Coordinates of C-alpha atoms in Angstrom, one line a residue:
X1459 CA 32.4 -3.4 -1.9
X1460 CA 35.7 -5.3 -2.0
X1461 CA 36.1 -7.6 0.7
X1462 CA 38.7 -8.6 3.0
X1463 CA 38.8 -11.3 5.2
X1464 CA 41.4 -12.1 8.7
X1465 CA 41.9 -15.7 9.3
X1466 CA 43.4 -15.9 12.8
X1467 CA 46.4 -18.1 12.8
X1468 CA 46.0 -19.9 16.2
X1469 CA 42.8 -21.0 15.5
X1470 CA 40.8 -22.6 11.8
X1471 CA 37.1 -20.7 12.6
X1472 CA 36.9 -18.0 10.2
X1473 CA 37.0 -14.4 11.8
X1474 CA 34.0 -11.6 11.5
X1475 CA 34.9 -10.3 7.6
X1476 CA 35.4 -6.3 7.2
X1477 CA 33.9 -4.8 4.3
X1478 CA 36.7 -2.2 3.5
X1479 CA 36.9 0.3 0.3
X1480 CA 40.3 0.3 -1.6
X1481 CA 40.6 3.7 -1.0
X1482 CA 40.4 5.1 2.4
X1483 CA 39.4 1.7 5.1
X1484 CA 39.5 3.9 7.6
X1485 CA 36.2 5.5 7.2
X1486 CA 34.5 2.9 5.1
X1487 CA 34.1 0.0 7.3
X1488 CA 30.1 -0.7 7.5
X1489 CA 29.4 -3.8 9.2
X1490 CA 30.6 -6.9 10.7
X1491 CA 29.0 -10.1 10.0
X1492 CA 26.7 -12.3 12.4
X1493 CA 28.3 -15.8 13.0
X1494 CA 27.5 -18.6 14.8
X1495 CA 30.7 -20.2 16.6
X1496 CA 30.8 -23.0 18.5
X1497 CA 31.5 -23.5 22.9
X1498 CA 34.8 -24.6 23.9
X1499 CA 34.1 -25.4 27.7
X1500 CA 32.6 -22.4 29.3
X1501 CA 34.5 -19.5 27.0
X1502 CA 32.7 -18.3 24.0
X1503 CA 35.0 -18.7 20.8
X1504 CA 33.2 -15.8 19.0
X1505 CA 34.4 -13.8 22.2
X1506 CA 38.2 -15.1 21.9
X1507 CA 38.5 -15.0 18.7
X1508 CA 37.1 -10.7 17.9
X1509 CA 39.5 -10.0 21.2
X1510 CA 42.1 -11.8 19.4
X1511 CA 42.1 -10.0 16.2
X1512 CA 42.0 -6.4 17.3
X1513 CA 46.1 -5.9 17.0
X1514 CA 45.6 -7.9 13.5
X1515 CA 42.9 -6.4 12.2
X1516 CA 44.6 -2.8 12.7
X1517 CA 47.6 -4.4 11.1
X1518 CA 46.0 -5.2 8.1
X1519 CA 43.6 -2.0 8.1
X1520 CA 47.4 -0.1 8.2
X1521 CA 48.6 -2.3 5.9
X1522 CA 45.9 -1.6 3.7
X1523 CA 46.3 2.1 4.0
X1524 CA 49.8 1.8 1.9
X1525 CA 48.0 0.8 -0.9
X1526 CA 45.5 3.7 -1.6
X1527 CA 47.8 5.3 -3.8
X1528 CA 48.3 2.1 -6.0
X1529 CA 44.2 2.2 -5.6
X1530 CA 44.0 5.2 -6.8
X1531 CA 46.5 4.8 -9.7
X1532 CA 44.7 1.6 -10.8
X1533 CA 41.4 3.4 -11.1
X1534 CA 43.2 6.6 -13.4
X1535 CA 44.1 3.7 -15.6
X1536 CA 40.6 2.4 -16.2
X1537 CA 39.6 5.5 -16.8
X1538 CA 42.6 6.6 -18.7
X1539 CA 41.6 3.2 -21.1
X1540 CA 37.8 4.5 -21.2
X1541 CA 39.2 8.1 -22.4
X1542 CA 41.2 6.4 -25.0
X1543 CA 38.5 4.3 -27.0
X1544 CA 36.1 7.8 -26.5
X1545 CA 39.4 10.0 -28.2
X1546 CA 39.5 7.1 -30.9
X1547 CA 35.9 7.0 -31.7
X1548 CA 35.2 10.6 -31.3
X1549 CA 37.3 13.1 -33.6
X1550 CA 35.9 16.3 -32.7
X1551 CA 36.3 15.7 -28.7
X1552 CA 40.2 15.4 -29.6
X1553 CA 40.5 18.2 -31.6
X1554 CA 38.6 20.1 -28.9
X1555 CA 40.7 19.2 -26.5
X1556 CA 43.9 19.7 -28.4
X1557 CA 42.7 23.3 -28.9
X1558 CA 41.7 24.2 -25.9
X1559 CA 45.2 23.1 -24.4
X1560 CA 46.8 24.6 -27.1
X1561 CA 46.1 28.2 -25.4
X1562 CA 45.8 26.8 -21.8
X1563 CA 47.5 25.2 -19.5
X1564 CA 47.0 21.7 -20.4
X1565 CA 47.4 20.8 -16.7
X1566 CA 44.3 22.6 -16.1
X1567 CA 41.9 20.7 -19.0
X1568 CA 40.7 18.9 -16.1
X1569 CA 37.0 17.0 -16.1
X1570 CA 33.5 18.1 -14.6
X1571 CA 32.5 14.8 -14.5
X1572 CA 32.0 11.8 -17.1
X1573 CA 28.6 10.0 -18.2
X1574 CA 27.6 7.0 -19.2
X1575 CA 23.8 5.4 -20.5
X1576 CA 22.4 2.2 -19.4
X1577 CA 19.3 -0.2 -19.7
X1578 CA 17.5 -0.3 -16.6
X1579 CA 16.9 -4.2 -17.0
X1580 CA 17.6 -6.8 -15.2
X1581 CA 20.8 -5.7 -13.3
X1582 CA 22.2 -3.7 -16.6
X1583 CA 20.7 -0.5 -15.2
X1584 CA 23.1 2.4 -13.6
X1585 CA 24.5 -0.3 -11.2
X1586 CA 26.1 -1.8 -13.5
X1587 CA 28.5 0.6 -14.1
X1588 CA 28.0 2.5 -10.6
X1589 CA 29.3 -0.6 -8.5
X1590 CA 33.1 0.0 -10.0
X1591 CA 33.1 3.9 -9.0
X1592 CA 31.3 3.1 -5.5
X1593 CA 34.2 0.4 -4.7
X1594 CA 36.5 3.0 -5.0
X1595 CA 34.9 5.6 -2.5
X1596 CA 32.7 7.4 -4.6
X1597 CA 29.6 8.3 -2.6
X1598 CA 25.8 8.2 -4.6
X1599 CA 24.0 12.0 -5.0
X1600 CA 21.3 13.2 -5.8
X1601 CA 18.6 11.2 -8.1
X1602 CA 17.6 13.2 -11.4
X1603 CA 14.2 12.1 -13.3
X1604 CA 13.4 12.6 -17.2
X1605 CA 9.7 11.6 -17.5
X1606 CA 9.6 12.7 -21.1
X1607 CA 12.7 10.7 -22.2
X1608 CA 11.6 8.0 -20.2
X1609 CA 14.8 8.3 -18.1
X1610 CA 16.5 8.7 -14.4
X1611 CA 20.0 9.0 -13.4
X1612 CA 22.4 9.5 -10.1
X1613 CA 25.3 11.2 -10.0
X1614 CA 28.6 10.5 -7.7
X1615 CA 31.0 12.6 -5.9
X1616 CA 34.7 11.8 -5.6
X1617 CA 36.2 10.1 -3.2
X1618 CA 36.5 12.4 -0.1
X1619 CA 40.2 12.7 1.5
X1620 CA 42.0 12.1 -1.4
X1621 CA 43.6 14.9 -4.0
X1622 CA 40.4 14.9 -6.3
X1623 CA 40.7 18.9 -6.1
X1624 CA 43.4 21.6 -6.1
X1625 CA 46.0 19.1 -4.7
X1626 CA 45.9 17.2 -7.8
X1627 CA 49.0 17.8 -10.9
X1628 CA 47.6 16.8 -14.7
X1629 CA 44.6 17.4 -16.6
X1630 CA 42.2 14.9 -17.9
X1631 CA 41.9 11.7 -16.4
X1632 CA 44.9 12.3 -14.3
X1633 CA 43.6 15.5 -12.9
X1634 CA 41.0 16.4 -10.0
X1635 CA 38.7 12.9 -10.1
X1636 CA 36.0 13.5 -11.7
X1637 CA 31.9 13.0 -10.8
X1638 CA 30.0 10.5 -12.8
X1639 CA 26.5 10.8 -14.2
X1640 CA 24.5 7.4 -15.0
X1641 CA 21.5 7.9 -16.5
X1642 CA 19.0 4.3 -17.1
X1643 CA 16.4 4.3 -19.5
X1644 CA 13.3 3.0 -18.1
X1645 CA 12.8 0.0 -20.2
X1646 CA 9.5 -0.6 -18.4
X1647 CA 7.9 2.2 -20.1
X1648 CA 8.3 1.9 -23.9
X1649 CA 5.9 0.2 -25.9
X1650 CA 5.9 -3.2 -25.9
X1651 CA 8.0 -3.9 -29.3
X1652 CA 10.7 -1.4 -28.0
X1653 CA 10.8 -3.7 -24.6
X1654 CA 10.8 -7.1 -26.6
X1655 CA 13.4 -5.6 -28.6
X1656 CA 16.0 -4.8 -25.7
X1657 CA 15.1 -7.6 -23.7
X1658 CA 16.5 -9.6 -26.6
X1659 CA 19.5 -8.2 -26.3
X1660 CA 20.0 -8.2 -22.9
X1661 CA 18.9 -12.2 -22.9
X1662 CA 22.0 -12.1 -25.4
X1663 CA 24.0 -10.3 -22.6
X1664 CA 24.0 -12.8 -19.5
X1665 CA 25.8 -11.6 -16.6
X1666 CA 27.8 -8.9 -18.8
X1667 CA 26.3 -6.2 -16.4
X1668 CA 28.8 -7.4 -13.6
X1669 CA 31.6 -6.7 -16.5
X1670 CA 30.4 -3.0 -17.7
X1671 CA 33.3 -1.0 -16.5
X1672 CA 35.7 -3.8 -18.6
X1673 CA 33.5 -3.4 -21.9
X1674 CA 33.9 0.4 -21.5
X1675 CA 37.5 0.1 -21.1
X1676 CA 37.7 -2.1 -24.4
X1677 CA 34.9 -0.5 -26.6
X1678 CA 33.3 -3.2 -26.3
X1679 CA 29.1 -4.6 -26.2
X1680 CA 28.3 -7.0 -23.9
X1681 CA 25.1 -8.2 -25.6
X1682 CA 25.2 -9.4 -29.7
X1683 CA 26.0 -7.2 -32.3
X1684 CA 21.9 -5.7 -33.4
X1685 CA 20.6 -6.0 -36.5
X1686 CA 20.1 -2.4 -38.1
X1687 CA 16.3 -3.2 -38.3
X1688 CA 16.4 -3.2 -34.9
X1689 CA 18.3 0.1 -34.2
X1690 CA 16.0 1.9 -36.6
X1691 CA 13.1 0.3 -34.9
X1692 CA 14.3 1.5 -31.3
X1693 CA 15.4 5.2 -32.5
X1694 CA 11.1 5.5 -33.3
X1695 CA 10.5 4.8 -29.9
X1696 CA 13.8 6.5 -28.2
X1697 CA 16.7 7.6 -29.6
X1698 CA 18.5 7.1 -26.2
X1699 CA 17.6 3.3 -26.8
X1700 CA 19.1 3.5 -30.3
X1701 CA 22.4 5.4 -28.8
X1702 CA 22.9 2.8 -25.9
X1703 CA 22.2 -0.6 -28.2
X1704 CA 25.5 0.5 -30.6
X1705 CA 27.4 2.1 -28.3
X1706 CA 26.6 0.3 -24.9
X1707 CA 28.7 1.0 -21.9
X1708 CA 31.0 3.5 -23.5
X1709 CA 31.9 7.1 -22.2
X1710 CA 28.9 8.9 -23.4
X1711 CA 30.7 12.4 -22.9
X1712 CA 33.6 13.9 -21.1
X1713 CA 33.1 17.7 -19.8
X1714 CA 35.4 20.4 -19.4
X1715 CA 35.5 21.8 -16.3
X1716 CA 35.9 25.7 -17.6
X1717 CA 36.6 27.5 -14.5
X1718 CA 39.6 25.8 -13.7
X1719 CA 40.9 27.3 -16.7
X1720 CA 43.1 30.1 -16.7
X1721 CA 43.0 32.1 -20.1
X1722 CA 39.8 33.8 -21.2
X1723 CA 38.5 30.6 -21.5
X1724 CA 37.2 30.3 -18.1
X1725 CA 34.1 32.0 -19.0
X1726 CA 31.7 29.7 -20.7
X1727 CA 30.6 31.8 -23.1
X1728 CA 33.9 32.9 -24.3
X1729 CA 34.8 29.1 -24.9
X1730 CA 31.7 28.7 -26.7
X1731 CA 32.2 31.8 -28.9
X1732 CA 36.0 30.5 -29.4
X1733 CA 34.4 26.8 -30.4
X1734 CA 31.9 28.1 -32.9
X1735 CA 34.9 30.5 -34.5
X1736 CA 37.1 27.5 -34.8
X1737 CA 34.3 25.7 -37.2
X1738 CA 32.7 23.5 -34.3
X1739 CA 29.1 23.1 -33.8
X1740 CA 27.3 23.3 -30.5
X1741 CA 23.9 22.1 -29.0
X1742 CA 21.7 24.7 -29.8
X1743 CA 18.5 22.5 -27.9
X1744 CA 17.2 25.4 -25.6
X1745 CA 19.8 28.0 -26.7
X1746 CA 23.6 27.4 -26.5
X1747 CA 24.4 28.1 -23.5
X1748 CA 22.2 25.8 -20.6
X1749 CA 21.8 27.7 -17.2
X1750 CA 20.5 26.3 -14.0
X1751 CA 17.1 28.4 -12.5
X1752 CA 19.6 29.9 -9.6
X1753 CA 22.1 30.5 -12.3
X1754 CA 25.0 28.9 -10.8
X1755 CA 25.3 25.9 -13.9
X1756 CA 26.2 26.8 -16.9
X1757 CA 26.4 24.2 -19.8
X1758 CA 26.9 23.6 -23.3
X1759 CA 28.0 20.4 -25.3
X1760 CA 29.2 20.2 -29.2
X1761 CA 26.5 17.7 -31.3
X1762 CA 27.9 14.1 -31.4
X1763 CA 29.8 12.8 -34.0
X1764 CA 28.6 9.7 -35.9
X1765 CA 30.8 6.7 -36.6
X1766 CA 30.5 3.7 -39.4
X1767 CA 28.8 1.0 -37.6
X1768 CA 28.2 -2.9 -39.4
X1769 CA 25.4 -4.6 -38.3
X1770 CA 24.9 -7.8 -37.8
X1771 CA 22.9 -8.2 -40.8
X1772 CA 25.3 -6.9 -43.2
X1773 CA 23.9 -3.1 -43.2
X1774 CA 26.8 -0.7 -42.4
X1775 CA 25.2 2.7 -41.5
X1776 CA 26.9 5.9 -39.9
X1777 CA 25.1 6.0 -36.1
X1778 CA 25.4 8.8 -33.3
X1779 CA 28.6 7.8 -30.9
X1780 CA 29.9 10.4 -28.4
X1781 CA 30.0 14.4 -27.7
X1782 CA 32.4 16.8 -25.5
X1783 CA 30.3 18.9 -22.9
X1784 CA 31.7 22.6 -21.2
X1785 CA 30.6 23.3 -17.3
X1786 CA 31.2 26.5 -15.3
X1787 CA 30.3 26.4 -11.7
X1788 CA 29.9 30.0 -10.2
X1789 CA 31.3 30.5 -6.8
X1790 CA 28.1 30.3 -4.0
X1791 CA 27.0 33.5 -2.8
X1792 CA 28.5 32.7 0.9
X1793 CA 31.8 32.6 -0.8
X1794 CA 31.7 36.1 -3.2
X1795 CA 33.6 37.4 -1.0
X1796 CA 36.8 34.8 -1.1
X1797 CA 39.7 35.8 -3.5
X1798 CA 40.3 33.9 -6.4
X1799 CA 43.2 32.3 -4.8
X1800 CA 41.2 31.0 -1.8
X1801 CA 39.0 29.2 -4.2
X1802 CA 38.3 25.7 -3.9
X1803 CA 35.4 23.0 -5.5
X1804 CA 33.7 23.0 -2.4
X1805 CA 32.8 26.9 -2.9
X1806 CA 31.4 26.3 -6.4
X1807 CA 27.3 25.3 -7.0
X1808 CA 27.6 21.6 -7.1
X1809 CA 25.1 18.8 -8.7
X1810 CA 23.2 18.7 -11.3
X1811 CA 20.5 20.6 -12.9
X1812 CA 17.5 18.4 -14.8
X1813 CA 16.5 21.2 -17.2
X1814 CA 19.8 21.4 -18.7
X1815 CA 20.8 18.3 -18.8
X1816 CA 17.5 17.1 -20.3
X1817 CA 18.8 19.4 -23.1
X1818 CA 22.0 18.0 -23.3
X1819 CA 20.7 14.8 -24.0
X1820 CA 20.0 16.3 -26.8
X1821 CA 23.6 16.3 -28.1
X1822 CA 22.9 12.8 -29.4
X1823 CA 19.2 13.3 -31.2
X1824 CA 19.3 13.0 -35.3
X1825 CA 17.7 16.5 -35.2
X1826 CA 20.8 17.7 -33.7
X1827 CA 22.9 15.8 -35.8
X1828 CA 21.1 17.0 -39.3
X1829 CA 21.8 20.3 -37.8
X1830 CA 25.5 19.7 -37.5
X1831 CA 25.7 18.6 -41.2
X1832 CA 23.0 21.2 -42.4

């Protein structure tokens, strides 16, 4: 987390430091640090000096408070420059999301949540990118595991106390805060030319896993270009690996959030028949439309669009970048009984579900994108 430090003016020893978030500093201070200070006669500095600092350190904590909204605004814009290189790069989201406003409230084209795919290696994993959201009040989720993909990830709530729900004007990025999926692929466990080829990459790389939110905000890799021998050699082994050594930290989707719509659109499945009608293919990896077992998640993503991408060896080939996902969370059955005006987030199945998003996944795969083309 950020920190913040009090210096007390009456004396040079350097006070206990308060780990605050940006956010909300009232609820997020965790822990005060151990020093040692030294004896002035028989009074213990330490003593003076945390007695001391009580009426400053709830100065600064209100201080403090004053800025959550500049906080907050701050964080919209790195997202807001994360949206923009994904809307740039990715045609069909746009035109998707032109539509859909076109005959809704564009207010209302708010997000589910946004994703991103990382190399679990040497600090590039979901941390990476996770430590920005965390420093801003998100609070980690539940853990979901891919064995067959060779994968895990961790979602994150919104910040709590803050208008990430009904409270909040705008659509997109300036709209309810979103949760964020990070998924890691589990370098560990590819064979050992797949490893050797990452881990070459990564060496390239240095510390650029302490700068991942800034490379998603430009569109930018924080390792060396690849060569295309080594894309095609990763996309044998994982396609995932392939996906993440082009397109590195950058938005991996965006997802409508359907039920805060207010046309016929709501419903999932009349979005999805309204998408395939307008020309736009979906994800058809375990059927369109992806429900969780208690049938509370439903889900369905368009198949990625590809983008011209030049190698570093010359080779300019067209590669899988980025894909728009639709969510509708049904209302728990403790709250059937609410009206629809009484409705909240809160009342709505939250999470994740690892069936369909292993199928989601899918949105990227060459099989899905032959079938896009086909």
């Amino acid at each position: 987390m950020k920190m913040l430090s009090l210096y007390s003016t009456a004396m040079t020893a350097k006070l206990p430091s308060l780990y605050l978030s940006p956010i909300n500093p009232r609820f997020s201070i965790i822990s005060l640090e151990k020093k040692s200070f030294p004896m002035t006669g028989s009074r213990n500095l330490c003593t003076t000096i945390v007695h001391a600092s009580r009426s400053e350190v709830d100065h600064q904590i209100s201080r403090f408070q004053g800025h959550e909204e500049e906080s907050l605004s701050l964080m919209r814009s790195v997202l807001g420059s994360m949206e923009r290189v994904y809307l740039k790069r990715n045609p069909t989201a746009k035109a998707i999301l032109d539509l859909v406003k076109s005959v809704d409230d564009a207010d209302r084209v708010c997000y589910d949540h946004l994703a991103f795919r990382t190399f679990g290696l040497k600090g590039h994993g979901i941390d990476s990118m996770a430590s920005f959201f965390l420093d801003y009040g998100y609070k980690q989720q539940g853990e979901l595991r891919f064995p067959a993909k060779k994968l895990k990830a961790l979602w994150f709530s919104p910040p709590s106390g803050l208008p990430h729900e009904d409270a909040a004007t705008g659509g997109g990025v300036n709209g309810p805060l979103p949760r964020i999926f990070i998924s890691e692929l589990l370098v560990d466990q590819l064979n050992p030319q797949a490893q050797e080829i990452i881990e070459k990459y990564i060496g390239t790389s240095g510390s650029g896993y302490k700068h991942a939110t800034l490379a998603s905000a430009l569109g930018s890799l924080t390792w060396k270009k690849p060569l295309f021998s080594d894309f095609q050699q990763l996309a044998k082994e994982s396609e995932y690996a392939a996906w993440t050594l082009v397109n590195g930290y950058a938005l991996n989707h965006v997802t409508i959030s359907t039920h805060r719509l207010k046309t016929h659109l709501t419903n999932i499945k009349s979005l999805n028949l309204f998408l395939q009608e307008n020309g736009f293919r979906l994800n058809s990896e375990g059927g369109v439309l992806k429900v969780s077992p208690d049938g509370l998640l439903l889900q369905s993503s368009t198949v990625a669009d590809s983008i011209s991408f030049k190698f570093s060896d010359g080779f300019t080939e067209s590669v899988p970048c980025s894909y728009i996902e639709f969510a509708e969370r049904l209302v728990l059955p403790q709250y059937k009984n609410l009206r629809a005006e009484e409705l909240k987030e809160f009342h709505r199945r939250d999470g994740f579900e690892v069936g369909n998003a292993d199928k989601i996944f899918e949105s990227t795969s060459k099989e899905q994108l032959t079938r896009r083309t086909g």
